[in-house]
Amino acid sequence: MSFARYLYLIVAAIVLCALLVAGLAEGKNSGPVEGESHLIPSWASAAPMYCIIAAVGVIWLGWYHLKLARSITSMANRLNNHHNPHTPSPGNRGLKPLNKAIKHRLQDYNQHINQLQQQINNLQIKIQLTQRQKKHTQAIIYSIHDAVIVIDEFEKLLLANQAAGKLFAFDFKNAQHKPIKDLIDHNKKQFVDFICRGRRARVRDTKTEIQFIENGQPKTYHCIVSAVHDENRQPCGVVAVLHDITYQKHIQQAKTDFVNHVSHELKTPLASITAYAEMLADDEANDQQMVKEFCSVIQNQARRLNRLIEDILNISRIESGLIKVEKKPISLTILIQEQLQMIKSYANEKNIEISCPRPIVFDQVYADKDMLSQVIINLLANAVKYTPAGGSVKIQTQVDEISKQVSVTVTDTGVGIPQDELPNVFDKFYRVRANKNQAQGTGLGLNLVKQIIEKVHRGTVFVTSKPGQGSTFGFKLPLAARVPVQT
Ligand code: ADP
C-alpha cells in the first residue's frame, strides 16, 4: 500500500473519532427540556448522527479520491510502458515467452541467411574459377597446331580449334551443335566416317592415317580418335586429333628412296667393276689397248663408289662433329679454276659452255681446302647435270667490303626448281620430283654443301630458281683477315 493511502486512512480515522467524541459530548449536555416531547428530538440531540454522516461522507470522498489517483497512476504506467516496451507490464507479461521465441527464430533465420549468403559467395567464386579454367583450356586447345574436334553422342560438333576450322573450312561459332557430317566437305568424308565409327565403337583410342588433297597437294594426317567420358564415366562423345605428318612422310619416303637409290648407285659401279675385272681375269681383252680401257672403267666406277661412300660418311661426320677440319687462307678464284678442270670434260660431253670468274684482288677466305673444293664441285656438277645440252653455266665471285663477305654463285640455264620445293632442296635425301628423271643422284650433294658452308665455315647458302629458265645456287663466306705484306 502506498504512503498516500496510509495517510488517508489515518486522517479519516482521526476525523471520525473526533466527530464521534464531539457528538457524544453534545448529546449529554443537551438532555430533553422539560415540556418537550421525547418523540420529536431536537436539532442538538440529532448532532451525533449528523457527525457520523459527515464522517462517512468524508471517508467516501477520500476513498473516491484514492481510487481516482490509482486509476490515473495505472494509465500513466500504461502510457509509459507503451513508450518503453522493454519494461514489463502486467498486460504484456504473457507475451514475453512468445517474444523470446520469435527473437530466437529470427536469430536462427538470420544465421541461416548468412550461411546461404556465404554459400552463394563460394559458388560465385567457384563459377568464376570454372569459367577461367574453361577459358584457359579453350585457349590451350585453340593454340594447338594440330586440328582438334570434339563431337557429342549425337555426332554433333561440340568443340573445334582454329586448326580444325582451317582444315575443314568452317567457322566454329556458326558450326557448333551442327551434325559433323553436314560440316565437313565430301572429299574429307573418310574422316567423318572414322570419327563416327569411333563414337559408335566406344573404343578408348583408335588411330589411322588419312590423306586429303589440299590445294592440289596430297597431305597426310595422323588421326587419333578417343572416347570422351562424363563425370559418371559414361561415354558422351569423342575427340579427334589430326596431326600433319606430310613432312615426316616425305622424309620417310625420301629415306626409303635413298636406301633404294644408294643400293642401286652402289650396285651399278660394283656390277661394272665385277664384270670388267672378270673379263680381264678371263683374258677377254684382246690387246693392250682393251686392257687399258677395261682398267679405266674399273677405276672410274671405283671412284664413283668412293665418292658416294665419302658423301655419306662426310655428312655423318659433320653432323656428329667428328670431322677433322684444317683451315687456312684460300683464294676462291684460284680454287674455282682448279675445280673447273675436273668438270670441263663432263660439260663438253653435253656441249655446255662454262664461263669463269674474273680474278679479284683479294678474295681469300679462311677455309678447309678439300671441303670447299667439294662444295664447288657439287654445285658445278649439279649445274651441268640439270642443264640440257647446249646450255650454259656461269660462275661468279663478288666481294662485299662493307659486310666483309665474299659470295660465289653458279648460274645455269637448266630445268629449274618449282618455288614450293626450293626450301627443301638442301635437305638430306631430297630430290626435286620434277627433276628426278633428268639425272641420277642421291639427294646428298646439296646437303653436304650446306653442312660444309654453314656448320664448318659459318657461312650461308642460298638458291633462286625459275622452272624452265634455270637456277642460281651460291654461298657466302667471311673474308679472311688481310695480313700485311712483308717487304
Ligand atoms: P642429287 O644427287 O639428286 O643431284 P643434290 O643434293 O645435289 O642431289 O640435289 C638435290 C636436288 O636438287 C636434285 O635432285 C635436283 O632435283 C635439284 N637440283 C640441284 N641442283 C640443281 C640445278 N642446278 N638445277 C636444277 N635442279 C637442281
PDB file of N, CA and C in Angstrom, residues 67-114:
ATOM      1  N   LYS A  67      -9.162   6.089  -5.272  1.00  0.00           N
ATOM      2  CA  LYS A  67      -9.437   5.231  -6.443  1.00  0.00           C
ATOM      3  C   LYS A  67      -9.070   5.948  -7.745  1.00  0.00           C
ATOM      4  N   LEU A  68      -9.480   7.257  -7.731  1.00  0.00           N
ATOM      5  CA  LEU A  68      -9.197   8.075  -8.917  1.00  0.00           C
ATOM      6  C   LEU A  68      -7.678   8.173  -9.168  1.00  0.00           C
ATOM      7  N   ALA A  69      -6.977   8.427  -8.058  1.00  0.00           N
ATOM      8  CA  ALA A  69      -5.498   8.561  -8.141  1.00  0.00           C
ATOM      9  C   ALA A  69      -4.879   7.275  -8.678  1.00  0.00           C
ATOM     10  N   ARG A  70      -5.457   6.109  -8.147  1.00  0.00           N
ATOM     11  CA  ARG A  70      -4.887   4.811  -8.584  1.00  0.00           C
ATOM     12  C   ARG A  70      -5.072   4.594 -10.090  1.00  0.00           C
ATOM     13  N   SER A  71      -6.283   4.938 -10.567  1.00  0.00           N
ATOM     14  CA  SER A  71      -6.517   4.710 -11.997  1.00  0.00           C
ATOM     15  C   SER A  71      -5.663   5.626 -12.861  1.00  0.00           C
ATOM     16  N   ILE A  72      -5.434   6.897 -12.359  1.00  0.00           N
ATOM     17  CA  ILE A  72      -4.553   7.817 -13.111  1.00  0.00           C
ATOM     18  C   ILE A  72      -3.138   7.254 -13.162  1.00  0.00           C
ATOM     19  N   THR A  73      -2.674   6.729 -11.993  1.00  0.00           N
ATOM     20  CA  THR A  73      -1.317   6.140 -11.958  1.00  0.00           C
ATOM     21  C   THR A  73      -1.206   4.986 -12.942  1.00  0.00           C
ATOM     22  N   SER A  74      -2.288   4.131 -12.913  1.00  0.00           N
ATOM     23  CA  SER A  74      -2.266   2.971 -13.810  1.00  0.00           C
ATOM     24  C   SER A  74      -2.183   3.399 -15.278  1.00  0.00           C
ATOM     25  N   MET A  75      -2.970   4.451 -15.616  1.00  0.00           N
ATOM     26  CA  MET A  75      -2.938   4.951 -17.010  1.00  0.00           C
ATOM     27  C   MET A  75      -1.555   5.484 -17.376  1.00  0.00           C
ATOM     28  N   ALA A  76      -1.002   6.232 -16.383  1.00  0.00           N
ATOM     29  CA  ALA A  76       0.347   6.784 -16.627  1.00  0.00           C
ATOM     30  C   ALA A  76       1.350   5.671 -16.869  1.00  0.00           C
ATOM     31  N   ASN A  77       1.220   4.591 -16.051  1.00  0.00           N
ATOM     32  CA  ASN A  77       2.130   3.428 -16.217  1.00  0.00           C
ATOM     33  C   ASN A  77       1.993   2.821 -17.608  1.00  0.00           C
ATOM     34  N   ARG A  78       0.695   2.678 -17.975  1.00  0.00           N
ATOM     35  CA  ARG A  78       0.464   2.054 -19.292  1.00  0.00           C
ATOM     36  C   ARG A  78       1.068   2.871 -20.427  1.00  0.00           C
ATOM     37  N   LEU A  79       0.842   4.214 -20.254  1.00  0.00           N
ATOM     38  CA  LEU A  79       1.430   5.102 -21.274  1.00  0.00           C
ATOM     39  C   LEU A  79       2.948   4.963 -21.316  1.00  0.00           C
ATOM     40  N   ASN A  80       3.499   4.924 -20.127  1.00  0.00           N
ATOM     41  CA  ASN A  80       4.968   4.775 -20.008  1.00  0.00           C
ATOM     42  C   ASN A  80       5.438   3.486 -20.664  1.00  0.00           C
ATOM     43  N   ASN A  81       4.671   2.399 -20.384  1.00  0.00           N
ATOM     44  CA  ASN A  81       5.043   1.095 -20.971  1.00  0.00           C
ATOM     45  C   ASN A  81       4.942   1.118 -22.487  1.00  0.00           C
ATOM     46  N   HIS A  82       3.966   1.884 -22.947  1.00  0.00           N
ATOM     47  CA  HIS A  82       3.819   1.975 -24.401  1.00  0.00           C
ATOM     48  C   HIS A  82       5.074   2.568 -25.053  1.00  0.00           C
ATOM     49  N   HIS A  83       5.639   3.599 -24.364  1.00  0.00           N
ATOM     50  CA  HIS A  83       6.874   4.216 -24.878  1.00  0.00           C
ATOM     51  C   HIS A  83       8.075   3.330 -24.660  1.00  0.00           C
ATOM     52  N   ASN A  84       8.100   2.535 -23.662  1.00  0.00           N
ATOM     53  CA  ASN A  84       9.252   1.680 -23.356  1.00  0.00           C
ATOM     54  C   ASN A  84       8.805   0.234 -23.291  1.00  0.00           C
ATOM     55  N   PRO A  85       8.789  -0.456 -24.441  1.00  0.00           N
ATOM     56  CA  PRO A  85       8.216  -1.809 -24.482  1.00  0.00           C
ATOM     57  C   PRO A  85       9.008  -2.830 -23.684  1.00  0.00           C
ATOM     58  N   HIS A  86      10.240  -2.451 -23.334  1.00  0.00           N
ATOM     59  CA  HIS A  86      11.069  -3.421 -22.578  1.00  0.00           C
ATOM     60  C   HIS A  86      10.628  -3.522 -21.132  1.00  0.00           C
ATOM     61  N   THR A  87       9.958  -2.485 -20.692  1.00  0.00           N
ATOM     62  CA  THR A  87       9.537  -2.519 -19.296  1.00  0.00           C
ATOM     63  C   THR A  87       8.364  -3.484 -19.173  1.00  0.00           C
ATOM     64  N   PRO A  88       8.542  -4.507 -18.391  1.00  0.00           N
ATOM     65  CA  PRO A  88       7.440  -5.463 -18.282  1.00  0.00           C
ATOM     66  C   PRO A  88       6.220  -4.818 -17.628  1.00  0.00           C
ATOM     67  N   SER A  89       5.132  -5.096 -18.216  1.00  0.00           N
ATOM     68  CA  SER A  89       3.896  -4.578 -17.636  1.00  0.00           C
ATOM     69  C   SER A  89       2.969  -5.736 -17.424  1.00  0.00           C
ATOM     70  N   PRO A  90       2.043  -5.589 -16.548  1.00  0.00           N
ATOM     71  CA  PRO A  90       1.174  -6.727 -16.258  1.00  0.00           C
ATOM     72  C   PRO A  90       0.491  -7.213 -17.500  1.00  0.00           C
ATOM     73  N   GLY A  91       0.223  -6.265 -18.468  1.00  0.00           N
ATOM     74  CA  GLY A  91      -0.525  -6.628 -19.681  1.00  0.00           C
ATOM     75  C   GLY A  91       0.260  -7.512 -20.607  1.00  0.00           C
ATOM     76  N   ASN A  92       1.582  -7.156 -20.803  1.00  0.00           N
ATOM     77  CA  ASN A  92       2.333  -7.920 -21.803  1.00  0.00           C
ATOM     78  C   ASN A  92       3.190  -9.007 -21.187  1.00  0.00           C
ATOM     79  N   ARG A  93       2.952  -9.287 -19.898  1.00  0.00           N
ATOM     80  CA  ARG A  93       3.760 -10.318 -19.258  1.00  0.00           C
ATOM     81  C   ARG A  93       3.562 -11.671 -19.941  1.00  0.00           C
ATOM     82  N   GLY A  94       2.404 -11.977 -20.511  1.00  0.00           N
ATOM     83  CA  GLY A  94       2.116 -13.243 -21.193  1.00  0.00           C
ATOM     84  C   GLY A  94       2.760 -13.322 -22.556  1.00  0.00           C
ATOM     85  N   LEU A  95       3.073 -12.148 -23.136  1.00  0.00           N
ATOM     86  CA  LEU A  95       3.669 -12.149 -24.492  1.00  0.00           C
ATOM     87  C   LEU A  95       5.173 -12.386 -24.454  1.00  0.00           C
ATOM     88  N   LYS A  96       5.754 -12.270 -23.266  1.00  0.00           N
ATOM     89  CA  LYS A  96       7.225 -12.336 -23.136  1.00  0.00           C
ATOM     90  C   LYS A  96       7.825 -13.627 -23.728  1.00  0.00           C
ATOM     91  N   PRO A  97       7.307 -14.820 -23.397  1.00  0.00           N
ATOM     92  CA  PRO A  97       7.888 -16.055 -23.977  1.00  0.00           C
ATOM     93  C   PRO A  97       7.738 -16.089 -25.486  1.00  0.00           C
ATOM     94  N   LEU A  98       6.551 -15.565 -25.922  1.00  0.00           N
ATOM     95  CA  LEU A  98       6.327 -15.558 -27.380  1.00  0.00           C
ATOM     96  C   LEU A  98       7.353 -14.667 -28.072  1.00  0.00           C
ATOM     97  N   ASN A  99       7.536 -13.501 -27.421  1.00  0.00           N
ATOM     98  CA  ASN A  99       8.512 -12.538 -27.947  1.00  0.00           C
ATOM     99  C   ASN A  99       9.907 -13.170 -28.031  1.00  0.00           C
ATOM    100  N   LYS A 100      10.240 -13.896 -26.918  1.00  0.00           N
ATOM    101  CA  LYS A 100      11.556 -14.550 -26.844  1.00  0.00           C
ATOM    102  C   LYS A 100      11.719 -15.577 -27.967  1.00  0.00           C
ATOM    103  N   ALA A 101      10.631 -16.381 -28.154  1.00  0.00           N
ATOM    104  CA  ALA A 101      10.680 -17.439 -29.178  1.00  0.00           C
ATOM    105  C   ALA A 101      10.855 -16.829 -30.573  1.00  0.00           C
ATOM    106  N   ILE A 102      10.080 -15.710 -30.774  1.00  0.00           N
ATOM    107  CA  ILE A 102      10.185 -15.072 -32.097  1.00  0.00           C
ATOM    108  C   ILE A 102      11.593 -14.544 -32.308  1.00  0.00           C
ATOM    109  N   LYS A 103      12.152 -13.961 -31.198  1.00  0.00           N
ATOM    110  CA  LYS A 103      13.528 -13.431 -31.304  1.00  0.00           C
ATOM    111  C   LYS A 103      14.506 -14.537 -31.674  1.00  0.00           C
ATOM    112  N   HIS A 104      14.371 -15.700 -30.986  1.00  0.00           N
ATOM    113  CA  HIS A 104      15.258 -16.842 -31.279  1.00  0.00           C
ATOM    114  C   HIS A 104      15.134 -17.279 -32.719  1.00  0.00           C
ATOM    115  N   ARG A 105      13.853 -17.378 -33.153  1.00  0.00           N
ATOM    116  CA  ARG A 105      13.613 -17.844 -34.512  1.00  0.00           C
ATOM    117  C   ARG A 105      14.240 -16.866 -35.519  1.00  0.00           C
ATOM    118  N   LEU A 106      14.061 -15.566 -35.188  1.00  0.00           N
ATOM    119  CA  LEU A 106      14.634 -14.546 -36.088  1.00  0.00           C
ATOM    120  C   LEU A 106      16.154 -14.674 -36.151  1.00  0.00           C
ATOM    121  N   GLN A 107      16.744 -14.927 -34.960  1.00  0.00           N
ATOM    122  CA  GLN A 107      18.211 -15.104 -34.929  1.00  0.00           C
ATOM    123  C   GLN A 107      18.625 -16.294 -35.798  1.00  0.00           C
ATOM    124  N   ASP A 108      17.830 -17.404 -35.677  1.00  0.00           N
ATOM    125  CA  ASP A 108      18.113 -18.609 -36.493  1.00  0.00           C
ATOM    126  C   ASP A 108      18.046 -18.274 -37.980  1.00  0.00           C
ATOM    127  N   TYR A 109      16.939 -17.540 -38.327  1.00  0.00           N
ATOM    128  CA  TYR A 109      16.775 -17.191 -39.742  1.00  0.00           C
ATOM    129  C   TYR A 109      17.946 -16.352 -40.233  1.00  0.00           C
ATOM    130  N   ASN A 110      18.346 -15.384 -39.384  1.00  0.00           N
ATOM    131  CA  ASN A 110      19.479 -14.518 -39.764  1.00  0.00           C
ATOM    132  C   ASN A 110      20.732 -15.342 -40.027  1.00  0.00           C
ATOM    133  N   GLN A 111      20.961 -16.286 -39.075  1.00  0.00           N
ATOM    134  CA  GLN A 111      22.143 -17.159 -39.210  1.00  0.00           C
ATOM    135  C   GLN A 111      22.076 -17.943 -40.520  1.00  0.00           C
ATOM    136  N   HIS A 112      20.867 -18.476 -40.766  1.00  0.00           N
ATOM    137  CA  HIS A 112      20.650 -19.287 -41.960  1.00  0.00           C
ATOM    138  C   HIS A 112      20.896 -18.452 -43.225  1.00  0.00           C
ATOM    139  N   ILE A 113      20.370 -17.209 -43.199  1.00  0.00           N
ATOM    140  CA  ILE A 113      20.537 -16.311 -44.358  1.00  0.00           C
ATOM    141  C   ILE A 113      22.024 -16.023 -44.569  1.00  0.00           C
ATOM    142  N   ASN A 114      22.742 -15.793 -43.442  1.00  0.00           N
ATOM    143  CA  ASN A 114      24.198 -15.533 -43.554  1.00  0.00           C
ATOM    144  C   ASN A 114      24.919 -16.716 -44.179  1.00  0.00           C
TER     145      ASN A 114
END
